[in-house]
Every structure is written in structure tokens, then in C-alpha cells.
Amino acid sequence: MNTEQKIYDAIVVSKTASEIAFEDRTGRQYAYASTLGFLEVGEVGCLTLRMTGTEPDFTFHRYPDPALRRAPELDNHALGLWAWRLGDAPEQPVRLVRADMVPGRAGQVIKDTTQKVTIDIPLEFIAMAAMHGLTAEQVLRGFVADLCELQNYVVLPREDGYSSNGSDERRMAQDYFERAYGMY
């Protein structure tokens, strides 16, 4: 049986050559055999616990700003928004971001300002994308991100999820667009 649990605001409380320990907001500790050398005591982030079969496993994604804290009691479930603060104090301003998203430095995000566009896609395009293990939507989203030079950085994430595939891809998308539509 595979289960997963996410623990936000977990802190790395100890680390040895063979074990790492985390603590959640309630003081509960979680220790795992690990040789992860890049994590440091005091780092704050999201601890994901998994049970795959009989073996426990974990991942830890540190927050881009160590002051970030979840404020789940202030979530807006009707709009699908999570509440975050910079620090534990209740007087800290609340930032609402898309659910399951961790804000960047200083709690910043690039808000979703997308507009839905509906187009018919030829089967040939769908098949071409599938040959590369992609969906038509993934390919089109990638091209739009490359053409518009959209970056989805950890320190300043995008709520819409758009992210360029790289500098060469951005240059080639712009070259294509200028070649195909530059005369207009």
C-alpha cells in the first residue's frame, strides 16, 4: 500500500553521517537513515513521508524563504487558496496562493493571469506529442513559455505553472515566431 503525507514547516533538527531528523510544528520528531549531505540543521520546508510497501521513505523540499510558514486556519478552500505568513506571529500579513504551492522569497508569487483559449488540435499533433511521451497541452504550454520567456523560479514561482524549457528553446521559439509572423 502506498501512502503519502506532507508536513509543512518541518525543521531539520539533527543530522549525522547516517541519520537525519525533522520536527513538525507540534514537536513530533521523524528520524530517517540518510546520507543527504546538502541539508543543514535549522532548514525549514515541506517533509513528504511515503510508505511504499513496508519501507518508509521521505523527501524534503526546503522553503525558498526560511521565514515562510503555513497558516492553514486561514485557507480559502472555496477559491482553492492556501494561506502563508512570513514568520509564526499572528500579526504577520497573510499571503494567499494557489493550493499546493509554496511561495518564493518574501512570500512572493507571480499571480495567475491566464485566459482560457480553446482550439481544435489535429490528431497528427497529438500523435507527435505522444511519441515523445507528452500531451498536446504540455507541448503548447512549453512553447508559449519559451516564446514569452516565462520562468518559474523557486524564489518567484508562477501560479500558472508556465516555465521555459531553457535559453536555447526561448531563442528558437522567438526565431520561429519572427520568421512566421514578423511581417505582420
PDB file of C-alpha atoms in Angstrom:
ATOM      1  CA  MET A   1       0.000   0.000   0.000  1.00  0.00           C
ATOM      2  CA  ASN A   2       1.386   3.427  -0.986  1.00  0.00           C
ATOM      3  CA  THR A   3       0.578   6.369   1.246  1.00  0.00           C
ATOM      4  CA  GLU A   4       1.914   9.910   1.325  1.00  0.00           C
ATOM      5  CA  GLN A   5       1.777  12.599   3.996  1.00  0.00           C
ATOM      6  CA  LYS A   6       3.049  16.168   3.648  1.00  0.00           C
ATOM      7  CA  ILE A   7       4.255  18.006   6.732  1.00  0.00           C
ATOM      8  CA  TYR A   8       4.691  21.726   6.144  1.00  0.00           C
ATOM      9  CA  ASP A   9       7.023  23.879   8.279  1.00  0.00           C
ATOM     10  CA  ALA A  10       9.154  20.861   9.216  1.00  0.00           C
ATOM     11  CA  ILE A  11      12.589  21.751  10.580  1.00  0.00           C
ATOM     12  CA  VAL A  12      15.822  19.781  10.277  1.00  0.00           C
ATOM     13  CA  VAL A  13      16.746  19.304  13.951  1.00  0.00           C
ATOM     14  CA  SER A  14      19.732  16.954  13.733  1.00  0.00           C
ATOM     15  CA  LYS A  15      21.964  15.343  11.182  1.00  0.00           C
ATOM     16  CA  THR A  16      24.711  12.750  11.419  1.00  0.00           C
ATOM     17  CA  ALA A  17      26.619  10.869   8.739  1.00  0.00           C
ATOM     18  CA  SER A  18      23.897   8.205   8.660  1.00  0.00           C
ATOM     19  CA  GLU A  19      20.686   9.794  10.030  1.00  0.00           C
ATOM     20  CA  ILE A  20      18.625  12.939   9.697  1.00  0.00           C
ATOM     21  CA  ALA A  21      15.814  14.079  11.993  1.00  0.00           C
ATOM     22  CA  PHE A  22      12.963  16.518  11.426  1.00  0.00           C
ATOM     23  CA  GLU A  23      10.470  18.110  13.784  1.00  0.00           C
ATOM     24  CA  ASP A  24       6.952  19.280  12.955  1.00  0.00           C
ATOM     25  CA  ARG A  25       5.070  22.230  14.488  1.00  0.00           C
ATOM     26  CA  THR A  26       3.706  20.055  17.284  1.00  0.00           C
ATOM     27  CA  GLY A  27       7.177  18.913  18.360  1.00  0.00           C
ATOM     28  CA  ARG A  28       6.863  15.403  16.915  1.00  0.00           C
ATOM     29  CA  GLN A  29      10.154  14.115  15.528  1.00  0.00           C
ATOM     30  CA  TYR A  30      10.789  11.958  12.466  1.00  0.00           C
ATOM     31  CA  ALA A  31      14.183  10.283  12.038  1.00  0.00           C
ATOM     32  CA  TYR A  32      15.394   8.507   8.917  1.00  0.00           C
ATOM     33  CA  ALA A  33      18.509   6.754   7.786  1.00  0.00           C
ATOM     34  CA  SER A  34      20.038   9.136   5.272  1.00  0.00           C
ATOM     35  CA  THR A  35      23.310  10.355   3.867  1.00  0.00           C
ATOM     36  CA  LEU A  36      21.878  13.605   2.469  1.00  0.00           C
ATOM     37  CA  GLY A  37      24.792  15.973   2.819  1.00  0.00           C
ATOM     38  CA  PHE A  38      23.147  19.116   1.446  1.00  0.00           C
ATOM     39  CA  LEU A  39      20.592  19.657   4.220  1.00  0.00           C
ATOM     40  CA  GLU A  40      21.585  21.707   7.235  1.00  0.00           C
ATOM     41  CA  VAL A  41      20.213  21.796  10.768  1.00  0.00           C
ATOM     42  CA  GLY A  42      17.672  24.613  11.070  1.00  0.00           C
ATOM     43  CA  GLU A  43      16.390  24.470   7.497  1.00  0.00           C
ATOM     44  CA  VAL A  44      12.608  24.715   7.149  1.00  0.00           C
ATOM     45  CA  GLY A  45      10.466  23.144   4.452  1.00  0.00           C
ATOM     46  CA  CYS A  46       7.961  20.512   3.443  1.00  0.00           C
ATOM     47  CA  LEU A  47       8.690  16.964   4.610  1.00  0.00           C
ATOM     48  CA  THR A  48       6.912  14.349   2.497  1.00  0.00           C
ATOM     49  CA  LEU A  49       6.624  10.936   4.112  1.00  0.00           C
ATOM     50  CA  ARG A  50       5.880   7.890   1.977  1.00  0.00           C
ATOM     51  CA  MET A  51       5.192   4.320   2.850  1.00  0.00           C
ATOM     52  CA  THR A  52       5.818   2.088  -0.155  1.00  0.00           C
ATOM     53  CA  GLY A  53       5.188  -1.481   0.856  1.00  0.00           C
ATOM     54  CA  THR A  54       6.960  -1.900   4.177  1.00  0.00           C
ATOM     55  CA  GLU A  55       9.702   0.676   3.616  1.00  0.00           C
ATOM     56  CA  PRO A  56       9.312   4.273   4.832  1.00  0.00           C
ATOM     57  CA  ASP A  57      10.790   6.942   2.577  1.00  0.00           C
ATOM     58  CA  PHE A  58      10.933  10.731   2.655  1.00  0.00           C
ATOM     59  CA  THR A  59      11.755  13.819   0.637  1.00  0.00           C
ATOM     60  CA  PHE A  60      12.405  17.282   1.988  1.00  0.00           C
ATOM     61  CA  HIS A  61      11.961  20.464  -0.030  1.00  0.00           C
ATOM     62  CA  ARG A  62      13.317  23.468   1.802  1.00  0.00           C
ATOM     63  CA  TYR A  63      11.406  26.699   1.504  1.00  0.00           C
ATOM     64  CA  PRO A  64      12.950  29.418  -0.681  1.00  0.00           C
ATOM     65  CA  ASP A  65      12.443  31.771   2.276  1.00  0.00           C
ATOM     66  CA  PRO A  66      13.141  30.220   5.702  1.00  0.00           C
ATOM     67  CA  ALA A  67      10.590  32.561   7.333  1.00  0.00           C
ATOM     68  CA  LEU A  68       7.654  31.059   5.378  1.00  0.00           C
ATOM     69  CA  ARG A  69       5.002  29.344   7.497  1.00  0.00           C
ATOM     70  CA  ARG A  70       1.692  27.750   6.522  1.00  0.00           C
ATOM     71  CA  ALA A  71      -1.431  29.260   8.079  1.00  0.00           C
ATOM     72  CA  PRO A  72      -3.974  26.527   7.229  1.00  0.00           C
ATOM     73  CA  GLU A  73      -6.606  28.005   9.528  1.00  0.00           C
ATOM     74  CA  LEU A  74      -6.812  30.968   7.110  1.00  0.00           C
ATOM     75  CA  ASP A  75      -7.026  28.946   3.868  1.00  0.00           C
ATOM     76  CA  ASN A  76      -9.799  29.865   1.446  1.00  0.00           C
ATOM     77  CA  HIS A  77     -10.999  26.417   0.395  1.00  0.00           C
ATOM     78  CA  ALA A  78     -13.825  27.812  -1.743  1.00  0.00           C
ATOM     79  CA  LEU A  79     -11.285  29.549  -4.005  1.00  0.00           C
ATOM     80  CA  GLY A  80      -8.607  26.848  -3.703  1.00  0.00           C
ATOM     81  CA  LEU A  81      -6.130  29.147  -1.933  1.00  0.00           C
ATOM     82  CA  TRP A  82      -3.638  28.423   0.823  1.00  0.00           C
ATOM     83  CA  ALA A  83      -2.544  30.971   3.415  1.00  0.00           C
ATOM     84  CA  TRP A  84       1.128  31.649   4.201  1.00  0.00           C
ATOM     85  CA  ARG A  85       2.888  34.052   6.563  1.00  0.00           C
ATOM     86  CA  LEU A  86       6.454  35.259   6.857  1.00  0.00           C
ATOM     87  CA  GLY A  87       7.025  34.120  10.425  1.00  0.00           C
ATOM     88  CA  ASP A  88       4.911  32.489  13.114  1.00  0.00           C
ATOM     89  CA  ALA A  89       3.425  35.668  14.603  1.00  0.00           C
ATOM     90  CA  PRO A  90      -0.337  36.066  14.011  1.00  0.00           C
ATOM     91  CA  GLU A  91       0.140  39.762  13.227  1.00  0.00           C
ATOM     92  CA  GLN A  92       2.199  38.877  10.145  1.00  0.00           C
ATOM     93  CA  PRO A  93       0.302  39.619   6.914  1.00  0.00           C
ATOM     94  CA  VAL A  94      -1.217  36.610   5.183  1.00  0.00           C
ATOM     95  CA  ARG A  95      -0.474  35.774   1.570  1.00  0.00           C
ATOM     96  CA  LEU A  96      -2.968  33.622  -0.304  1.00  0.00           C
ATOM     97  CA  VAL A  97      -1.606  31.473  -3.140  1.00  0.00           C
ATOM     98  CA  ARG A  98      -2.885  28.589  -5.231  1.00  0.00           C
ATOM     99  CA  ALA A  99      -3.317  25.435  -3.125  1.00  0.00           C
ATOM    100  CA  ASP A 100      -0.313  23.074  -3.019  1.00  0.00           C
ATOM    101  CA  MET A 101       2.026  25.916  -3.977  1.00  0.00           C
ATOM    102  CA  VAL A 102       4.931  27.168  -1.873  1.00  0.00           C
ATOM    103  CA  PRO A 103       5.569  30.917  -2.284  1.00  0.00           C
ATOM    104  CA  GLY A 104       9.027  32.239  -3.131  1.00  0.00           C
ATOM    105  CA  ARG A 105      11.276  34.691  -1.311  1.00  0.00           C
ATOM    106  CA  ALA A 106       9.406  37.186   0.845  1.00  0.00           C
ATOM    107  CA  GLY A 107       6.249  35.165   0.114  1.00  0.00           C
ATOM    108  CA  GLN A 108       6.087  36.374  -3.467  1.00  0.00           C
ATOM    109  CA  VAL A 109       4.413  34.635  -6.393  1.00  0.00           C
ATOM    110  CA  ILE A 110       3.512  35.655  -9.909  1.00  0.00           C
ATOM    111  CA  LYS A 111      -0.287  35.526  -9.857  1.00  0.00           C
ATOM    112  CA  ASP A 112      -2.178  33.532 -12.468  1.00  0.00           C
ATOM    113  CA  THR A 113      -3.443  35.949 -15.114  1.00  0.00           C
ATOM    114  CA  THR A 114      -4.027  33.370 -17.820  1.00  0.00           C
ATOM    115  CA  GLN A 115      -7.065  33.335 -20.079  1.00  0.00           C
ATOM    116  CA  LYS A 116      -8.570  30.126 -21.383  1.00  0.00           C
ATOM    117  CA  VAL A 117      -8.361  29.639 -25.153  1.00  0.00           C
ATOM    118  CA  THR A 118      -9.999  26.648 -26.821  1.00  0.00           C
ATOM    119  CA  ILE A 119      -8.684  25.338 -30.135  1.00  0.00           C
ATOM    120  CA  ASP A 120      -9.067  22.147 -32.103  1.00  0.00           C
ATOM    121  CA  ILE A 121      -5.841  20.148 -32.366  1.00  0.00           C
ATOM    122  CA  PRO A 122      -5.142  17.811 -35.311  1.00  0.00           C
ATOM    123  CA  LEU A 123      -4.558  14.166 -34.464  1.00  0.00           C
ATOM    124  CA  GLU A 124      -1.104  14.392 -36.080  1.00  0.00           C
ATOM    125  CA  PHE A 125      -0.003  16.903 -33.432  1.00  0.00           C
ATOM    126  CA  ILE A 126      -1.421  14.772 -30.632  1.00  0.00           C
ATOM    127  CA  ALA A 127       0.379  11.712 -32.037  1.00  0.00           C
ATOM    128  CA  MET A 128       3.662  13.618 -32.398  1.00  0.00           C
ATOM    129  CA  ALA A 129       3.498  14.745 -28.774  1.00  0.00           C
ATOM    130  CA  ALA A 130       2.599  11.223 -27.627  1.00  0.00           C
ATOM    131  CA  MET A 131       5.632   9.777 -29.470  1.00  0.00           C
ATOM    132  CA  HIS A 132       7.741  11.841 -27.074  1.00  0.00           C
ATOM    133  CA  GLY A 133       5.712  10.877 -24.014  1.00  0.00           C
ATOM    134  CA  LEU A 134       3.962  14.255 -23.867  1.00  0.00           C
ATOM    135  CA  THR A 135       0.458  15.598 -24.217  1.00  0.00           C
ATOM    136  CA  ALA A 136      -0.501  18.271 -26.732  1.00  0.00           C
ATOM    137  CA  GLU A 137      -1.145  20.605 -23.788  1.00  0.00           C
ATOM    138  CA  GLN A 138       2.376  20.088 -22.405  1.00  0.00           C
ATOM    139  CA  VAL A 139       3.952  20.903 -25.773  1.00  0.00           C
ATOM    140  CA  LEU A 140       1.825  24.002 -26.329  1.00  0.00           C
ATOM    141  CA  ARG A 141       2.373  25.253 -22.765  1.00  0.00           C
ATOM    142  CA  GLY A 142       6.129  24.747 -23.204  1.00  0.00           C
ATOM    143  CA  PHE A 143       6.173  26.656 -26.488  1.00  0.00           C
ATOM    144  CA  VAL A 144       4.163  29.542 -25.007  1.00  0.00           C
ATOM    145  CA  ALA A 145       6.527  29.711 -22.026  1.00  0.00           C
ATOM    146  CA  ASP A 146       9.583  29.697 -24.321  1.00  0.00           C
ATOM    147  CA  LEU A 147       8.127  32.307 -26.681  1.00  0.00           C
ATOM    148  CA  CYS A 148       7.116  34.635 -23.842  1.00  0.00           C
ATOM    149  CA  GLU A 149      10.286  33.935 -21.803  1.00  0.00           C
ATOM    150  CA  LEU A 150       8.260  32.796 -18.784  1.00  0.00           C
ATOM    151  CA  GLN A 151      10.363  31.489 -15.900  1.00  0.00           C
ATOM    152  CA  ASN A 152       9.019  29.541 -12.917  1.00  0.00           C
ATOM    153  CA  TYR A 153      11.735  30.033 -10.327  1.00  0.00           C
ATOM    154  CA  VAL A 154      11.613  28.562  -6.835  1.00  0.00           C
ATOM    155  CA  VAL A 155      12.334  32.044  -5.446  1.00  0.00           C
ATOM    156  CA  LEU A 156       9.498  33.593  -7.509  1.00  0.00           C
ATOM    157  CA  PRO A 157       7.102  30.831  -8.591  1.00  0.00           C
ATOM    158  CA  ARG A 158       4.275  31.242 -11.072  1.00  0.00           C
ATOM    159  CA  GLU A 159       0.754  30.232 -10.042  1.00  0.00           C
ATOM    160  CA  ASP A 160       0.001  29.323 -13.666  1.00  0.00           C
ATOM    161  CA  GLY A 161       2.918  26.847 -13.737  1.00  0.00           C
ATOM    162  CA  TYR A 162       4.333  28.110 -17.043  1.00  0.00           C
ATOM    163  CA  SER A 163       8.088  27.619 -17.310  1.00  0.00           C
ATOM    164  CA  SER A 164      10.537  27.901 -20.184  1.00  0.00           C
ATOM    165  CA  ASN A 165      12.473  24.839 -21.294  1.00  0.00           C
ATOM    166  CA  GLY A 166      15.746  26.778 -21.464  1.00  0.00           C
ATOM    167  CA  SER A 167      17.603  29.648 -23.089  1.00  0.00           C
ATOM    168  CA  ASP A 168      18.140  27.889 -26.424  1.00  0.00           C
ATOM    169  CA  GLU A 169      14.460  26.974 -26.588  1.00  0.00           C
ATOM    170  CA  ARG A 170      13.468  30.584 -25.860  1.00  0.00           C
ATOM    171  CA  ARG A 171      15.721  31.853 -28.656  1.00  0.00           C
ATOM    172  CA  MET A 172      14.458  29.269 -31.150  1.00  0.00           C
ATOM    173  CA  ALA A 173      10.787  29.925 -30.298  1.00  0.00           C
ATOM    174  CA  GLN A 174      11.317  33.642 -30.870  1.00  0.00           C
ATOM    175  CA  ASP A 175      13.192  32.983 -34.127  1.00  0.00           C
ATOM    176  CA  TYR A 176      10.286  30.835 -35.319  1.00  0.00           C
ATOM    177  CA  PHE A 177       7.707  33.455 -34.345  1.00  0.00           C
ATOM    178  CA  GLU A 178       9.618  36.273 -36.096  1.00  0.00           C
ATOM    179  CA  ARG A 179      10.105  34.137 -39.196  1.00  0.00           C
ATOM    180  CA  ALA A 180       6.445  33.030 -39.361  1.00  0.00           C
ATOM    181  CA  TYR A 181       4.708  36.227 -38.163  1.00  0.00           C
ATOM    182  CA  GLY A 182       7.273  39.035 -38.212  1.00  0.00           C
ATOM    183  CA  MET A 183       5.870  40.551 -41.391  1.00  0.00           C
ATOM    184  CA  TYR A 184       2.537  41.178 -39.682  1.00  0.00           C
TER     185      TYR A 184
END
